[in-house]
Amino acid sequence: MAQIIDGKMVAAFVKGNAADEVKVLKEKGIDVCLAVILVGNDPASTVYVANKRKDCDQLNIVSKEYALPETTTMEELLNLIDELNNDKDVHGILCQLPLPRHLDENKVLNAISPVKDVDAFHPENVGRIMMGKYDFLPCTPAGIMEMLKYYNIDAQGKNCVVIGRSNIVGKPMAMLMLHANATVTICHSKTKNLAHICKTADILIAAVGRADFVTADMVKEGAVVIDVGINRNENGKLCGDVKFEEVSKIASMITPVPGGVGPMTRAMLMCNTVTAAKKQNGI
């Protein structure tokens, strides 16, 4: 049986370090502050924002929430972002996705100041990730790298396969593994011989968004398997992209769902907010 990579445990460790930094900043008269914008009442987004509030409270980070109605116009949203960009007491700005269809997601993300972009979605921050000269990383890929580090999983020289090419997870994940000197393959819906390619992976990262997509015949014996997916199966049970029961018998290490990557995503948001506060104060 594979060793479980415990995301909750690693997240607690990461948040503990962040809390220490928050305390030091507070002693310097700096109250770390995260502003979260939520447009509409998407149930999943509402729960996620509530969890972010709990994380902020736990770390003594000031949490400012802006719950806007579904009918909010583009102009109103951009005006709010502009206000937050110019508010010296706000260090991080996060606009919860997805947005209502009438709002232009790209314009919104581009409007957030790169120095306050704690999601690392602004084109400037994306470019910095490409060059390996970044201040912030997208929270999920950053969390995965922290888990690998915590469990002493060295990516150097390893074959890494990333299933999924989203801007939020797949692409930046591949880039971070490349920076870690892994040999990286990105697979997607048009990939041929997907199972064969996956089976070459020493580190397999599934971020495809389909319940139980990765089965045992797609996994190399002894591989490290990172499951990014959060799905519901036909019985309504929370599950990942990886068929955990059968893959865990083949892999050497594996992340569970829930309790794997999820807690790390939230922990890294806190870290990014602390980094933003330090940068904006010349620390």
mmCIF file of C-alpha atoms in Angstrom:
data_model
loop_
_atom_site.group_PDB
_atom_site.id
_atom_site.type_symbol
_atom_site.label_atom_id
_atom_site.label_comp_id
_atom_site.label_asym_id
_atom_site.label_seq_id
_atom_site.Cartn_x
_atom_site.Cartn_y
_atom_site.Cartn_z
ATOM 1 C CA MET A 1 0.000 0.000 0.000
ATOM 2 C CA ALA A 2 1.139 3.502 -0.815
ATOM 3 C CA GLN A 3 2.172 5.950 1.865
ATOM 4 C CA ILE A 4 -0.450 8.689 2.258
ATOM 5 C CA ILE A 5 0.742 12.229 1.577
ATOM 6 C CA ASP A 6 -1.145 14.078 4.302
ATOM 7 C CA GLY A 7 -2.112 17.521 2.986
ATOM 8 C CA LYS A 8 -3.741 18.541 6.254
ATOM 9 C CA MET A 9 -0.531 17.914 8.165
ATOM 10 C CA VAL A 10 1.644 19.781 5.659
ATOM 11 C CA ALA A 11 -0.852 22.656 5.503
ATOM 12 C CA ALA A 12 -0.751 22.981 9.298
ATOM 13 C CA PHE A 13 3.059 23.160 9.143
ATOM 14 C CA VAL A 14 2.993 25.791 6.363
ATOM 15 C CA LYS A 15 0.329 27.883 8.103
ATOM 16 C CA GLY A 16 2.292 27.694 11.349
ATOM 17 C CA ASN A 17 5.282 29.271 9.632
ATOM 18 C CA ALA A 18 3.039 31.900 8.018
ATOM 19 C CA ALA A 19 1.472 32.722 11.397
ATOM 20 C CA ASP A 20 4.945 33.337 12.824
ATOM 21 C CA GLU A 21 5.651 35.795 9.995
ATOM 22 C CA VAL A 22 2.310 37.540 10.572
ATOM 23 C CA LYS A 23 3.256 37.992 14.219
ATOM 24 C CA VAL A 24 6.625 39.536 13.306
ATOM 25 C CA LEU A 25 4.953 41.918 10.838
ATOM 26 C CA LYS A 26 2.372 42.903 13.439
ATOM 27 C CA GLU A 27 5.210 43.806 15.819
ATOM 28 C CA LYS A 28 6.445 46.163 13.088
ATOM 29 C CA GLY A 29 3.000 47.784 12.916
ATOM 30 C CA ILE A 30 1.868 45.927 9.786
ATOM 31 C CA ASP A 31 -1.517 44.179 9.863
ATOM 32 C CA VAL A 32 -1.502 41.671 7.001
ATOM 33 C CA CYS A 33 -4.745 42.063 5.047
ATOM 34 C CA LEU A 34 -6.495 39.996 2.348
ATOM 35 C CA ALA A 35 -9.464 41.360 0.392
ATOM 36 C CA VAL A 36 -11.782 38.759 -1.150
ATOM 37 C CA ILE A 37 -14.387 39.684 -3.759
ATOM 38 C CA LEU A 38 -17.352 37.372 -4.324
ATOM 39 C CA VAL A 39 -19.824 38.185 -7.088
ATOM 40 C CA GLY A 40 -23.127 36.290 -6.970
ATOM 41 C CA ASN A 41 -24.026 33.332 -4.784
ATOM 42 C CA ASP A 42 -22.354 30.281 -6.299
ATOM 43 C CA PRO A 43 -22.610 27.669 -3.475
ATOM 44 C CA ALA A 44 -19.102 26.241 -3.900
ATOM 45 C CA SER A 45 -17.566 29.717 -4.042
ATOM 46 C CA THR A 46 -19.475 30.784 -0.925
ATOM 47 C CA VAL A 47 -18.118 27.797 1.014
ATOM 48 C CA TYR A 48 -14.587 28.413 -0.266
ATOM 49 C CA VAL A 49 -14.695 32.089 0.769
ATOM 50 C CA ALA A 50 -15.942 31.078 4.230
ATOM 51 C CA ASN A 51 -12.991 28.680 4.565
ATOM 52 C CA LYS A 52 -10.576 31.445 3.557
ATOM 53 C CA ARG A 53 -12.064 33.613 6.292
ATOM 54 C CA LYS A 54 -11.401 30.854 8.832
ATOM 55 C CA ASP A 55 -7.793 30.549 7.650
ATOM 56 C CA CYS A 56 -7.295 34.303 7.978
ATOM 57 C CA ASP A 57 -8.766 34.273 11.481
ATOM 58 C CA GLN A 58 -6.500 31.380 12.460
ATOM 59 C CA LEU A 59 -3.378 33.257 11.297
ATOM 60 C CA ASN A 60 -4.481 36.714 12.528
ATOM 61 C CA ILE A 61 -4.693 38.014 8.964
ATOM 62 C CA VAL A 62 -7.278 40.763 8.452
ATOM 63 C CA SER A 63 -9.987 39.498 6.084
ATOM 64 C CA LYS A 64 -12.067 42.001 4.114
ATOM 65 C CA GLU A 65 -14.944 40.503 2.161
ATOM 66 C CA TYR A 66 -16.904 42.188 -0.590
ATOM 67 C CA ALA A 67 -20.045 40.212 -1.436
ATOM 68 C CA LEU A 68 -21.498 41.733 -4.598
ATOM 69 C CA PRO A 69 -24.842 40.901 -6.208
ATOM 70 C CA GLU A 70 -25.109 38.789 -9.362
ATOM 71 C CA THR A 71 -26.157 41.948 -11.242
ATOM 72 C CA THR A 72 -22.887 43.786 -10.540
ATOM 73 C CA THR A 73 -21.627 45.542 -13.690
ATOM 74 C CA MET A 74 -18.127 45.378 -15.103
ATOM 75 C CA GLU A 75 -17.617 49.046 -14.258
ATOM 76 C CA GLU A 76 -18.656 48.546 -10.632
ATOM 77 C CA LEU A 77 -16.335 45.569 -10.205
ATOM 78 C CA LEU A 78 -13.365 47.324 -11.802
ATOM 79 C CA ASN A 79 -13.971 50.411 -9.644
ATOM 80 C CA LEU A 80 -13.844 48.254 -6.504
ATOM 81 C CA ILE A 81 -10.617 46.589 -7.652
ATOM 82 C CA ASP A 82 -9.128 50.023 -8.344
ATOM 83 C CA GLU A 83 -10.023 51.156 -4.827
ATOM 84 C CA LEU A 84 -8.393 48.059 -3.324
ATOM 85 C CA ASN A 85 -5.297 48.463 -5.521
ATOM 86 C CA ASN A 86 -4.851 51.952 -4.041
ATOM 87 C CA ASP A 87 -5.615 50.973 -0.445
ATOM 88 C CA LYS A 88 -2.259 50.700 1.338
ATOM 89 C CA ASP A 89 -3.840 48.663 4.133
ATOM 90 C CA VAL A 90 -4.835 45.886 1.690
ATOM 91 C CA HIS A 91 -1.940 43.604 0.723
ATOM 92 C CA GLY A 92 -3.683 40.856 -1.247
ATOM 93 C CA ILE A 93 -6.699 40.914 -3.582
ATOM 94 C CA LEU A 94 -8.548 37.791 -4.653
ATOM 95 C CA CYS A 95 -11.582 37.743 -6.933
ATOM 96 C CA GLN A 96 -13.348 34.428 -6.513
ATOM 97 C CA LEU A 97 -13.920 32.498 -9.738
ATOM 98 C CA PRO A 98 -16.038 31.653 -11.610
ATOM 99 C CA LEU A 99 -17.646 35.037 -12.250
ATOM 100 C CA PRO A 100 -21.174 35.510 -13.629
ATOM 101 C CA ARG A 101 -21.177 35.114 -17.421
ATOM 102 C CA HIS A 102 -21.687 38.796 -18.214
ATOM 103 C CA LEU A 103 -18.377 39.722 -16.563
ATOM 104 C CA ASP A 104 -15.060 39.502 -18.436
ATOM 105 C CA GLU A 105 -12.817 37.265 -16.327
ATOM 106 C CA ASN A 106 -9.607 38.266 -18.129
ATOM 107 C CA LYS A 107 -10.241 41.983 -17.692
ATOM 108 C CA VAL A 108 -10.925 41.456 -14.001
ATOM 109 C CA LEU A 109 -7.766 39.424 -13.407
ATOM 110 C CA ASN A 110 -5.681 41.911 -15.409
ATOM 111 C CA ALA A 111 -7.072 44.788 -13.331
ATOM 112 C CA ILE A 112 -5.675 43.433 -10.050
ATOM 113 C CA SER A 113 -2.268 44.961 -9.291
ATOM 114 C CA PRO A 114 0.489 42.352 -9.847
ATOM 115 C CA VAL A 115 1.924 43.136 -6.391
ATOM 116 C CA LYS A 116 -1.435 42.283 -4.778
ATOM 117 C CA ASP A 117 -2.281 39.358 -7.076
ATOM 118 C CA VAL A 118 -2.115 36.560 -4.478
ATOM 119 C CA ASP A 119 -3.654 34.062 -6.916
ATOM 120 C CA ALA A 120 -0.769 34.737 -9.368
ATOM 121 C CA PHE A 121 -3.126 34.936 -12.345
ATOM 122 C CA HIS A 122 -2.018 38.345 -13.683
ATOM 123 C CA PRO A 123 -0.049 38.051 -16.976
ATOM 124 C CA GLU A 124 2.971 39.715 -15.346
ATOM 125 C CA ASN A 125 3.081 37.094 -12.614
ATOM 126 C CA VAL A 126 2.479 34.297 -15.124
ATOM 127 C CA GLY A 127 5.462 35.569 -17.125
ATOM 128 C CA ARG A 128 7.628 35.641 -13.999
ATOM 129 C CA ILE A 129 6.732 32.010 -13.314
ATOM 130 C CA MET A 130 7.853 31.135 -16.838
ATOM 131 C CA MET A 131 11.231 32.788 -16.176
ATOM 132 C CA GLY A 132 11.558 31.322 -12.677
ATOM 133 C CA LYS A 133 11.734 34.814 -11.127
ATOM 134 C CA TYR A 134 8.437 34.936 -9.278
ATOM 135 C CA ASP A 135 7.122 36.431 -6.046
ATOM 136 C CA PHE A 136 3.843 34.482 -6.078
ATOM 137 C CA LEU A 137 2.776 31.110 -7.431
ATOM 138 C CA PRO A 138 -0.746 29.842 -8.172
ATOM 139 C CA CYS A 139 -1.851 28.290 -4.899
ATOM 140 C CA THR A 140 -2.515 24.711 -5.991
ATOM 141 C CA PRO A 141 0.773 24.095 -7.852
ATOM 142 C CA ALA A 142 2.650 25.883 -5.048
ATOM 143 C CA GLY A 143 0.955 23.608 -2.507
ATOM 144 C CA ILE A 144 1.958 20.502 -4.432
ATOM 145 C CA MET A 145 5.587 21.636 -4.511
ATOM 146 C CA GLU A 146 5.469 22.178 -0.749
ATOM 147 C CA MET A 147 4.105 18.665 -0.219
ATOM 148 C CA LEU A 148 6.869 17.157 -2.348
ATOM 149 C CA LYS A 149 9.444 19.139 -0.365
ATOM 150 C CA TYR A 150 7.944 18.112 2.993
ATOM 151 C CA TYR A 151 8.064 14.416 2.053
ATOM 152 C CA ASN A 152 11.574 14.704 0.550
ATOM 153 C CA ILE A 153 10.386 13.756 -2.933
ATOM 154 C CA ASP A 154 13.128 14.962 -5.287
ATOM 155 C CA ALA A 155 11.861 15.717 -8.788
ATOM 156 C CA GLN A 156 15.311 16.117 -10.329
ATOM 157 C CA GLY A 157 15.810 13.769 -13.253
ATOM 158 C CA LYS A 158 12.395 12.166 -12.740
ATOM 159 C CA ASN A 159 9.737 11.721 -15.413
ATOM 160 C CA CYS A 160 6.738 13.867 -14.460
ATOM 161 C CA VAL A 161 3.411 13.604 -16.266
ATOM 162 C CA VAL A 162 0.778 16.289 -15.715
ATOM 163 C CA ILE A 163 -2.745 15.446 -16.899
ATOM 164 C CA GLY A 164 -4.513 18.740 -17.611
ATOM 165 C CA ARG A 165 -3.414 22.026 -19.169
ATOM 166 C CA SER A 166 -5.437 24.676 -17.347
ATOM 167 C CA ASN A 167 -3.917 28.081 -16.636
ATOM 168 C CA ILE A 168 -4.690 27.596 -12.945
ATOM 169 C CA VAL A 169 -3.074 24.176 -12.370
ATOM 170 C CA GLY A 170 -1.760 22.217 -15.355
ATOM 171 C CA LYS A 171 0.457 24.766 -17.100
ATOM 172 C CA PRO A 172 2.053 26.343 -14.004
ATOM 173 C CA MET A 173 2.450 22.896 -12.432
ATOM 174 C CA ALA A 174 4.413 21.699 -15.448
ATOM 175 C CA MET A 175 6.598 24.819 -15.306
ATOM 176 C CA LEU A 176 7.378 24.354 -11.594
ATOM 177 C CA MET A 177 8.347 20.739 -12.161
ATOM 178 C CA LEU A 178 10.569 21.888 -15.014
ATOM 179 C CA HIS A 179 12.220 24.405 -12.657
ATOM 180 C CA ALA A 180 12.767 21.449 -10.286
ATOM 181 C CA ASN A 181 14.702 19.705 -13.097
ATOM 182 C CA ALA A 182 12.092 17.062 -13.859
ATOM 183 C CA THR A 183 11.440 15.883 -17.420
ATOM 184 C CA VAL A 184 7.865 16.993 -17.978
ATOM 185 C CA THR A 185 5.067 15.768 -20.244
ATOM 186 C CA ILE A 186 1.677 17.521 -20.334
ATOM 187 C CA CYS A 187 -1.293 15.391 -21.357
ATOM 188 C CA HIS A 188 -4.760 16.624 -22.325
ATOM 189 C CA SER A 189 -7.954 15.679 -24.134
ATOM 190 C CA LYS A 190 -6.184 15.380 -27.508
ATOM 191 C CA THR A 191 -3.267 13.266 -26.226
ATOM 192 C CA LYS A 192 -2.838 9.917 -27.949
ATOM 193 C CA ASN A 193 -1.772 6.814 -25.986
ATOM 194 C CA LEU A 194 -2.562 8.600 -22.723
ATOM 195 C CA ALA A 195 -2.390 5.486 -20.539
ATOM 196 C CA HIS A 196 1.009 4.538 -21.974
ATOM 197 C CA ILE A 197 2.431 8.022 -21.343
ATOM 198 C CA CYS A 198 1.062 8.123 -17.791
ATOM 199 C CA LYS A 199 2.675 4.777 -17.062
ATOM 200 C CA THR A 200 6.136 6.286 -17.758
ATOM 201 C CA ALA A 201 5.685 8.780 -14.892
ATOM 202 C CA ASP A 202 7.750 8.662 -11.729
ATOM 203 C CA ILE A 203 5.526 11.530 -10.547
ATOM 204 C CA LEU A 204 1.970 11.592 -11.902
ATOM 205 C CA ILE A 205 -0.151 14.704 -11.304
ATOM 206 C CA ALA A 206 -3.834 14.401 -12.214
ATOM 207 C CA ALA A 207 -5.680 17.691 -12.744
ATOM 208 C CA VAL A 208 -8.297 16.696 -15.294
ATOM 209 C CA GLY A 209 -11.528 17.224 -13.329
ATOM 210 C CA ARG A 210 -13.067 13.803 -14.002
ATOM 211 C CA ALA A 211 -13.991 11.406 -11.215
ATOM 212 C CA ASP A 212 -11.826 8.245 -11.020
ATOM 213 C CA PHE A 213 -10.204 9.025 -14.369
ATOM 214 C CA VAL A 214 -6.782 7.579 -13.502
ATOM 215 C CA THR A 215 -6.925 3.813 -13.052
ATOM 216 C CA ALA A 216 -4.303 1.298 -11.917
ATOM 217 C CA ASP A 217 -3.338 0.299 -15.467
ATOM 218 C CA MET A 218 -2.215 3.917 -16.092
ATOM 219 C CA VAL A 219 0.219 4.026 -13.161
ATOM 220 C CA LYS A 220 3.812 2.832 -12.982
ATOM 221 C CA GLU A 221 4.616 0.677 -9.978
ATOM 222 C CA GLY A 222 6.207 2.810 -7.264
ATOM 223 C CA ALA A 223 5.108 6.120 -8.767
ATOM 224 C CA VAL A 224 4.206 9.167 -6.671
ATOM 225 C CA VAL A 225 0.596 10.117 -7.488
ATOM 226 C CA ILE A 226 -0.782 13.601 -6.801
ATOM 227 C CA ASP A 227 -4.558 13.927 -7.175
ATOM 228 C CA VAL A 228 -5.743 17.509 -7.745
ATOM 229 C CA GLY A 229 -9.336 16.615 -8.627
ATOM 230 C CA ILE A 230 -12.357 17.396 -6.477
ATOM 231 C CA ASN A 231 -15.377 15.613 -7.949
ATOM 232 C CA ARG A 232 -18.553 13.759 -6.995
ATOM 233 C CA ASN A 233 -18.974 10.169 -8.143
ATOM 234 C CA GLU A 234 -22.262 8.568 -9.221
ATOM 235 C CA ASN A 235 -23.152 8.055 -5.554
ATOM 236 C CA GLY A 236 -22.542 11.709 -4.723
ATOM 237 C CA LYS A 237 -19.396 10.883 -2.740
ATOM 238 C CA LEU A 238 -16.461 13.299 -2.863
ATOM 239 C CA CYS A 239 -13.602 11.836 -4.872
ATOM 240 C CA GLY A 240 -10.592 12.825 -6.930
ATOM 241 C CA ASP A 241 -9.383 12.215 -10.473
ATOM 242 C CA VAL A 242 -7.586 9.066 -9.311
ATOM 243 C CA LYS A 243 -9.269 5.759 -8.519
ATOM 244 C CA PHE A 244 -7.748 5.731 -5.061
ATOM 245 C CA GLU A 245 -8.474 2.183 -3.889
ATOM 246 C CA GLU A 246 -6.769 0.470 -6.812
ATOM 247 C CA VAL A 247 -4.015 3.010 -7.539
ATOM 248 C CA SER A 248 -2.907 3.111 -3.881
ATOM 249 C CA LYS A 249 -1.935 -0.562 -4.202
ATOM 250 C CA ILE A 250 0.553 0.285 -6.966
ATOM 251 C CA ALA A 251 1.874 3.767 -6.124
ATOM 252 C CA SER A 252 4.610 4.352 -3.533
ATOM 253 C CA MET A 253 2.955 7.577 -2.301
ATOM 254 C CA ILE A 254 -0.443 9.125 -2.997
ATOM 255 C CA THR A 255 -2.586 12.092 -1.970
ATOM 256 C CA PRO A 256 -6.124 11.351 -0.747
ATOM 257 C CA VAL A 257 -9.297 13.279 -1.608
ATOM 258 C CA PRO A 258 -10.292 14.964 0.588
ATOM 259 C CA GLY A 259 -7.300 15.812 2.778
ATOM 260 C CA GLY A 260 -4.591 15.997 0.141
ATOM 261 C CA VAL A 261 -4.064 18.918 -2.222
ATOM 262 C CA GLY A 262 -7.143 20.886 -1.079
ATOM 263 C CA PRO A 263 -5.836 22.067 2.312
ATOM 264 C CA MET A 264 -2.531 23.051 0.677
ATOM 265 C CA THR A 265 -4.245 25.374 -1.805
ATOM 266 C CA ARG A 266 -5.721 27.432 1.031
ATOM 267 C CA ALA A 267 -2.475 27.367 3.014
ATOM 268 C CA MET A 268 -0.499 28.749 0.081
ATOM 269 C CA LEU A 269 -2.983 31.599 -0.329
ATOM 270 C CA MET A 270 -2.102 32.648 3.209
ATOM 271 C CA CYS A 271 1.614 32.411 2.375
ATOM 272 C CA ASN A 272 1.153 34.531 -0.754
ATOM 273 C CA THR A 273 -0.706 37.178 1.267
ATOM 274 C CA VAL A 274 2.129 37.340 3.813
ATOM 275 C CA THR A 275 4.690 37.583 0.970
ATOM 276 C CA ALA A 276 2.677 40.431 -0.565
ATOM 277 C CA ALA A 277 2.635 42.315 2.737
ATOM 278 C CA LYS A 278 6.393 41.920 3.116
ATOM 279 C CA LYS A 279 7.116 43.034 -0.460
ATOM 280 C CA GLN A 280 4.875 46.091 -0.193
ATOM 281 C CA ASN A 281 6.665 47.125 2.981
ATOM 282 C CA GLY A 282 10.188 46.572 1.664
ATOM 283 C CA ILE A 283 10.831 43.533 3.848
#
